[in-house]
Amino acid sequence: MSALPGGIIPALLTPVDSRGDILRDHLVSLLEYTLDCGVSGFYVGGSTGECFLMSVSQRKEVLSIASETVSGRVPLIAHIGAQNVDDSFYLAEEAHALGYSAISAVTPYYYGFSFQEVFSYYQELCQISQLPMVMYFIPALTGRTFTSQEIARLAAIPGLEGIKFTDGDLFKLERLRGQLPDFVIYSGYDELLLPSLSLGVNGAIGSTYNVTAPLVIALWESFREGDLARAGHLQRELNTIIEMLVGNNLYPTLKDLLARRGLGGGLCRRPFLPLTASQKEESARIDTHITRVISSLG
Amino acid sequence: MSALPGGIIPALLTPVDSRGDILRDHLVSLLEYTLDCGVSGFYVGGSTGECFLMSVSQRKEVLSIASETVSGRVPLIAHIGAQNVDDSFYLAEEAHALGYSAISAVTPYYYGFSFQEVFSYYQELCQISQLPMVMYFIPALTGRTFTSQEIARLAAIPGLEGIKFTDGDLFKLERLRGQLPDFVIYSGYDELLLPSLSLGVNGAIGSTYNVTAPLVIALWESFREGDLARAGHLQRELNTIIEMLVGNNLYPTLKDLLARRGLGGGLCRRPFLPLTASQKEESARIDTHITRVISSLG
Amino acid sequence: MSALPGGIIPALLTPVDSRGDILRDHLVSLLEYTLDCGVSGFYVGGSTGECFLMSVSQRKEVLSIASETVSGRVPLIAHIGAQNVDDSFYLAEEAHALGYSAISAVTPYYYGFSFQEVFSYYQELCQISQLPMVMYFIPALTGRTFTSQEIARLAAIPGLEGIKFTDGDLFKLERLRGQLPDFVIYSGYDELLLPSLSLGVNGAIGSTYNVTAPLVIALWESFREGDLARAGHLQRELNTIIEMLVGNNLYPTLKDLLARRGLGGGLCRRPFLPLTASQKEESARIDTHITRVISSLG
Amino acid sequence: MSALPGGIIPALLTPVDSRGDILRDHLVSLLEYTLDCGVSGFYVGGSTGECFLMSVSQRKEVLSIASETVSGRVPLIAHIGAQNVDDSFYLAEEAHALGYSAISAVTPYYYGFSFQEVFSYYQELCQISQLPMVMYFIPALTGRTFTSQEIARLAAIPGLEGIKFTDGDLFKLERLRGQLPDFVIYSGYDELLLPSLSLGVNGAIGSTYNVTAPLVIALWESFREGDLARAGHLQRELNTIIEMLVGNNLYPTLKDLLARRGLGGGLCRRPFLPLTASQKEESARIDTHITRVISSLG
């Protein structure tokens, strides 16, 4: 049985100011808010956290703030993947020192690494770290996919205990689930949570959960209780929200929504741009919509 | 409420001899066998039926044999799509004359038709036919996809009452389900039946159901009864079979499996080739495997 | 040395009336016009000729009109590829009887045929026909590509003497040219004629040559004379025209342009739609533009 | 008239030891060797130089070694693109201080930035730097393409004077060439040099030029002299070499080839792995082959 957490796990946003510096207070507010909503853990410093747009010291700062704030209330997963492997190794050590429950690393991207190179990368990370590893599989952004057989070979690396499966290929998800009953699989596309649950995922890590936690937790619980009609209804509500968010520049809008809730929110690091005036107006509409949906949950 | 059938609907295979001529007796055997298994209807003369590799008179012959054999025991959907629209119109009339419950047409392929051209194509077919139309959406083979908004516009054509949704994009499937509660959606990828059921599809049309009907009907019923654990188990069994089939040249293997059950089976039309000796051996193993899985259903 | 023609070869358009029937007089006018321009041959009944949207008897009619009209003045290549292989065999025989110099067949599409199935398809066609075969390679429309090694294996089939290479992958084109010095390679993307010439193609088959023959022949000759600056200038002019055409529904616009030149032109078969009023206006602008470019050739 | 260099420009490799530290002497040897071959400049610290796998201080070290070694003998282009824009700004300043002739930055990758975000990124870089900018366009690795119209809009940013066009879409290349006669276009796919020259590129930047400089310079000169037959022959030789290299893990093999010529060579940074024994054997064969080809140049 893996020590990795199940349930709904936000991929934590990282609020920054206009210079790109981390806004500690805003980050703390976001953590407290989502903890209050009942999330089961946090995925800290991932894509959604803009890790690739930051310096290593900023990434360490984010890991540190999250671990201090959460202070053991829920398990934390530290994303430590970096193009420069020295950074990955450094952040893996920091995550351990900071009391994280697990580490995670995106599959190496940009260069077309061979499977053997990817395998060695994870093997080395798992060897140096005492924490369980969650591989982060997101072929739409890395440009690199793996077959279910290849993922199964990676899953055999001691310490590689789970996957954040951010892919729309649910046949592949089912094959993994079938082959690897003890492997921890996180659904990574928020819009596919219900069908992924029907295939037996252990949890879900997503960016939109920063602002939709009550809704998605209700979805999760409806599924657990066997109320598929309600789960389907809630997935529908979530997907309508996701369509609105994606149509309005996702990450800056998510932060704008946090600001509207009094949680600070902040900006994104460049090259992301702040919302335009019309995007701000749309964000206000999205905020009203989400509030209405969440308050109707009962 | 649409008159289109729900439930498990095999995409009917068409047995032919080595000259490519239709083997009426084998086709009748296949129909009777799957009817005995309890299927809810048949999708006749589609891709799986090798319609595009046949003459129009052969296509009409297939439609005729199926309607005579089934003789009203279950509803029949006639695939009448053709690159030559004159053929589509002709087959649509034949389907009506033969007592079919519905017609279906693949979205026009090869040429990159504009949405307006596709829209006009369906509009014209729906105008000339009194039967409800099921659009056949299979972007992996046609090379042409449509957004959920575009499909919704097509769904507004009077008479266009359903879609055979043969695509892995379950976000799109969910969006369609949400926007069009009365539209009939058939799951078209057999390996995604369970997640598609979780999103509210009305039925499933698939090629592997020619040889796995008892298994897939049990899956369908488990889902209906709320037994998701069993449904998940059965989807796993089905997907293992699908992997074996796809790895061995799908259509010729399906027919070889029918032959092994005493149903004739026959060959496929060229350019499909008969199974090689080693593919025949693998087919024997698949047959044994499927038989074991089905007999364990209890 | 292959008997296949080199030089500029229009992929012949097929004028039809509003019922989809072939307009013999318009087709004859088009043939005479492009012959006067100095083309080196015709590719008859291909994609551009809307072959896949026609009945077999219409395809035969087109082959017949072209051969009667051209009457040996230039070589003719008959495209005889069809999804129904019986139609391919029939048309191959007709092409031979009508005095065609060569046949051509698109690689089988829609179904995902294995390489062996594609190989057998060409092998059988080459066995039954005494005419040399030009394989028609257009992966963007067929959804099926082949490596240069696979194409070389096909090129070893006795009688398969050339390829219509309609692909943007010029590395693959170069590899073919290097491996198969005696294989006849036709450039199939009109917008890539000059770079394809730099890699040693033997000829070019294209749809826009129906209306740009004087321009493209001048390009060809400039290249032959070593005047790369002029060849580059003419490719630029051609590509600007291609951008205009592709932006306005290619085939219907090409026919409208023929009509504006007094050549009849006609319509396209459904699902193609006639030009809208605004597309007609744009077509008038394109006509003026092409006329100006061609008259400036000197 | 832009100050950007034309001609053959190696995308400089970065030799490192087994810990990933830069091997200054090996880098100097490589620079001197290729200078002796007659290259027209260097592209320093790009993808080929494994910049994304290094720390910022290592990237600065590479820029520094190259500028000290070359010392004005040829122009140098510094690739300063980084996911963290602070690093880009820092390296842009360093490049200026080190006497580079130009900077270059890959289009932002991984995240799906909007065109406006990409535009602002380049605009800001061009504003802070006095050096001309070469945008680095390599959609196969960044997963992000731009239309020729979008590139033209970027080319209108003051200071953005050129593009490293690493894409196989030569229609797009031609459109850019036609629209932007004063824009400096570098061919980025070594295997497409000749067709790109036929379309009027100003130079070529490539990784294989580290080991094939005499061959590719001869190709370039043959083209300049109008000897297309020889240019075609040399492109063929180059492409055969490229096929061998790409089939054997490109970057580690290039370094192994340098070692075989007594230039040190070194390793690649992780996740790249050292060559296996069989890859070493193949590298020896490639070395023999290249030596033979180059010595036959006369």
mmCIF file with all atom_site columns, C-alpha atoms in Angstrom, chain A residues 47 50-55 83-86 89 106 109-111 113 116-117 120 124 136 138 141 249 251 269-273, chain D residues 47 50-55 83-86 89 106 109-111 113 116-117 120 124 136 138 141 249 251 269-273:
data_model
loop_
_atom_site.group_PDB
_atom_site.id
_atom_site.type_symbol
_atom_site.label_atom_id
_atom_site.label_alt_id
_atom_site.label_comp_id
_atom_site.label_asym_id
_atom_site.label_entity_id
_atom_site.label_seq_id
_atom_site.pdbx_PDB_ins_code
_atom_site.Cartn_x
_atom_site.Cartn_y
_atom_site.Cartn_z
_atom_site.occupancy
_atom_site.B_iso_or_equiv
_atom_site.pdbx_formal_charge
_atom_site.auth_seq_id
_atom_site.auth_comp_id
_atom_site.auth_asym_id
_atom_site.auth_atom_id
_atom_site.pdbx_PDB_model_num
ATOM 1  C CA . SER A 1 47  ? 3.413  23.400 -14.095 1.00 0.00 ? 47  SER A CA 1
ATOM 2  C CA . GLU A 1 50  ? 4.809  28.109 -12.950 1.00 0.00 ? 50  GLU A CA 1
ATOM 3  C CA . CYS A 1 51  ? 7.871  26.243 -11.714 1.00 0.00 ? 51  CYS A CA 1
ATOM 4  C CA . PHE A 1 52  ? 9.574  26.295 -15.104 1.00 0.00 ? 52  PHE A CA 1
ATOM 5  C CA . LEU A 1 53  ? 9.381  30.076 -15.242 1.00 0.00 ? 53  LEU A CA 1
ATOM 6  C CA . MET A 1 54  ? 11.172 30.515 -11.879 1.00 0.00 ? 54  MET A CA 1
ATOM 7  C CA . SER A 1 55  ? 14.626 30.311 -10.457 1.00 0.00 ? 55  SER A CA 1
ATOM 8  C CA . GLN A 1 83  ? 15.412 20.597 -17.372 1.00 0.00 ? 83  GLN A CA 1
ATOM 9  C CA . ASN A 1 84  ? 18.706 20.912 -15.532 1.00 0.00 ? 84  ASN A CA 1
ATOM 10 C CA . VAL A 1 85  ? 18.967 17.637 -13.606 1.00 0.00 ? 85  VAL A CA 1
ATOM 11 C CA . ASP A 1 86  ? 21.196 19.255 -10.992 1.00 0.00 ? 86  ASP A CA 1
ATOM 12 C CA . PHE A 1 89  ? 18.427 16.612 -7.449  1.00 0.00 ? 89  PHE A CA 1
ATOM 13 C CA . VAL A 1 106 ? 7.691  15.854 -15.231 1.00 0.00 ? 106 VAL A CA 1
ATOM 14 C CA . TYR A 1 109 ? 10.943 17.557 -22.362 1.00 0.00 ? 109 TYR A CA 1
ATOM 15 C CA . TYR A 1 110 ? 12.074 19.690 -25.310 1.00 0.00 ? 110 TYR A CA 1
ATOM 16 C CA . TYR A 1 111 ? 14.842 17.314 -26.397 1.00 0.00 ? 111 TYR A CA 1
ATOM 17 C CA . PHE A 1 113 ? 15.144 11.765 -25.129 1.00 0.00 ? 113 PHE A CA 1
ATOM 18 C CA . GLN A 1 116 ? 16.353 4.556  -21.808 1.00 0.00 ? 116 GLN A CA 1
ATOM 19 C CA . GLU A 1 117 ? 17.386 8.137  -21.029 1.00 0.00 ? 117 GLU A CA 1
ATOM 20 C CA . SER A 1 120 ? 17.751 6.430  -16.172 1.00 0.00 ? 120 SER A CA 1
ATOM 21 C CA . GLU A 1 124 ? 18.656 8.144  -10.515 1.00 0.00 ? 124 GLU A CA 1
ATOM 22 C CA . TYR A 1 136 ? 4.232  13.579 -14.188 1.00 0.00 ? 136 TYR A CA 1
ATOM 23 C CA . ILE A 1 138 ? 1.571  15.322 -19.707 1.00 0.00 ? 138 ILE A CA 1
ATOM 24 C CA . LEU A 1 141 ? 2.981  19.870 -23.134 1.00 0.00 ? 141 LEU A CA 1
ATOM 25 C CA . ASN A 1 249 ? -6.215 32.666 -20.316 1.00 0.00 ? 249 ASN A CA 1
ATOM 26 C CA . TYR A 1 251 ? -3.627 30.845 -15.035 1.00 0.00 ? 251 TYR A CA 1
ATOM 27 C CA . ARG A 1 269 ? 5.363  35.344 -14.229 1.00 0.00 ? 269 ARG A CA 1
ATOM 28 C CA . ARG A 1 270 ? 6.252  36.427 -17.700 1.00 0.00 ? 270 ARG A CA 1
ATOM 29 C CA . PRO A 1 271 ? 5.817  35.564 -20.556 1.00 0.00 ? 271 PRO A CA 1
ATOM 30 C CA . PHE A 1 272 ? 2.279  35.364 -19.114 1.00 0.00 ? 272 PHE A CA 1
ATOM 31 C CA . LEU A 1 273 ? 0.564  38.730 -19.402 1.00 0.00 ? 273 LEU A CA 1
ATOM 32 C CA . SER D 1 47  ? 19.628 23.720 -28.163 1.00 0.00 ? 47  SER D CA 1
ATOM 33 C CA . GLU D 1 50  ? 22.418 21.822 -24.412 1.00 0.00 ? 50  GLU D CA 1
ATOM 34 C CA . CYS D 1 51  ? 21.686 25.244 -22.953 1.00 0.00 ? 51  CYS D CA 1
ATOM 35 C CA . PHE D 1 52  ? 18.400 24.148 -21.406 1.00 0.00 ? 52  PHE D CA 1
ATOM 36 C CA . LEU D 1 53  ? 20.143 21.400 -19.455 1.00 0.00 ? 53  LEU D CA 1
ATOM 37 C CA . MET D 1 54  ? 22.620 23.840 -17.845 1.00 0.00 ? 54  MET D CA 1
ATOM 38 C CA . SER D 1 55  ? 22.704 26.432 -15.110 1.00 0.00 ? 55  SER D CA 1
ATOM 39 C CA . GLN D 1 83  ? 12.101 29.540 -19.690 1.00 0.00 ? 83  GLN D CA 1
ATOM 40 C CA . ASN D 1 84  ? 12.809 31.920 -16.834 1.00 0.00 ? 84  ASN D CA 1
ATOM 41 C CA . VAL D 1 85  ? 12.773 35.335 -18.505 1.00 0.00 ? 85  VAL D CA 1
ATOM 42 C CA . ASP D 1 86  ? 15.058 36.778 -15.834 1.00 0.00 ? 86  ASP D CA 1
ATOM 43 C CA . PHE D 1 89  ? 17.527 39.230 -19.720 1.00 0.00 ? 89  PHE D CA 1
ATOM 44 C CA . VAL D 1 106 ? 13.827 30.244 -28.799 1.00 0.00 ? 106 VAL D CA 1
ATOM 45 C CA . TYR D 1 109 ? 7.793  26.669 -24.919 1.00 0.00 ? 109 TYR D CA 1
ATOM 46 C CA . TYR D 1 110 ? 6.044  24.115 -22.707 1.00 0.00 ? 110 TYR D CA 1
ATOM 47 C CA . TYR D 1 111 ? 3.213  26.434 -21.708 1.00 0.00 ? 111 TYR D CA 1
ATOM 48 C CA . PHE D 1 113 ? 1.515  31.051 -24.594 1.00 0.00 ? 113 PHE D CA 1
ATOM 49 C CA . GLN D 1 116 ? 0.471  38.363 -27.724 1.00 0.00 ? 116 GLN D CA 1
ATOM 50 C CA . GLU D 1 117 ? 2.529  36.866 -24.892 1.00 0.00 ? 117 GLU D CA 1
ATOM 51 C CA . SER D 1 120 ? 5.633  40.919 -25.717 1.00 0.00 ? 120 SER D CA 1
ATOM 52 C CA . GLU D 1 124 ? 10.864 43.355 -24.180 1.00 0.00 ? 124 GLU D CA 1
ATOM 53 C CA . TYR D 1 136 ? 14.624 30.721 -32.975 1.00 0.00 ? 136 TYR D CA 1
ATOM 54 C CA . ILE D 1 138 ? 11.659 25.175 -34.014 1.00 0.00 ? 138 ILE D CA 1
ATOM 55 C CA . LEU D 1 141 ? 10.580 20.854 -30.210 1.00 0.00 ? 141 LEU D CA 1
ATOM 56 C CA . ASN D 1 249 ? 21.691 9.337  -30.777 1.00 0.00 ? 249 ASN D CA 1
ATOM 57 C CA . TYR D 1 251 ? 24.459 14.773 -29.816 1.00 0.00 ? 251 TYR D CA 1
ATOM 58 C CA . ARG D 1 269 ? 24.673 16.488 -19.875 1.00 0.00 ? 269 ARG D CA 1
ATOM 59 C CA . ARG D 1 270 ? 22.034 14.245 -18.418 1.00 0.00 ? 270 ARG D CA 1
ATOM 60 C CA . PRO D 1 271 ? 19.401 13.012 -19.182 1.00 0.00 ? 271 PRO D CA 1
ATOM 61 C CA . PHE D 1 272 ? 21.526 12.265 -22.271 1.00 0.00 ? 272 PHE D CA 1
ATOM 62 C CA . LEU D 1 273 ? 23.386 9.011  -21.799 1.00 0.00 ? 273 LEU D CA 1
#
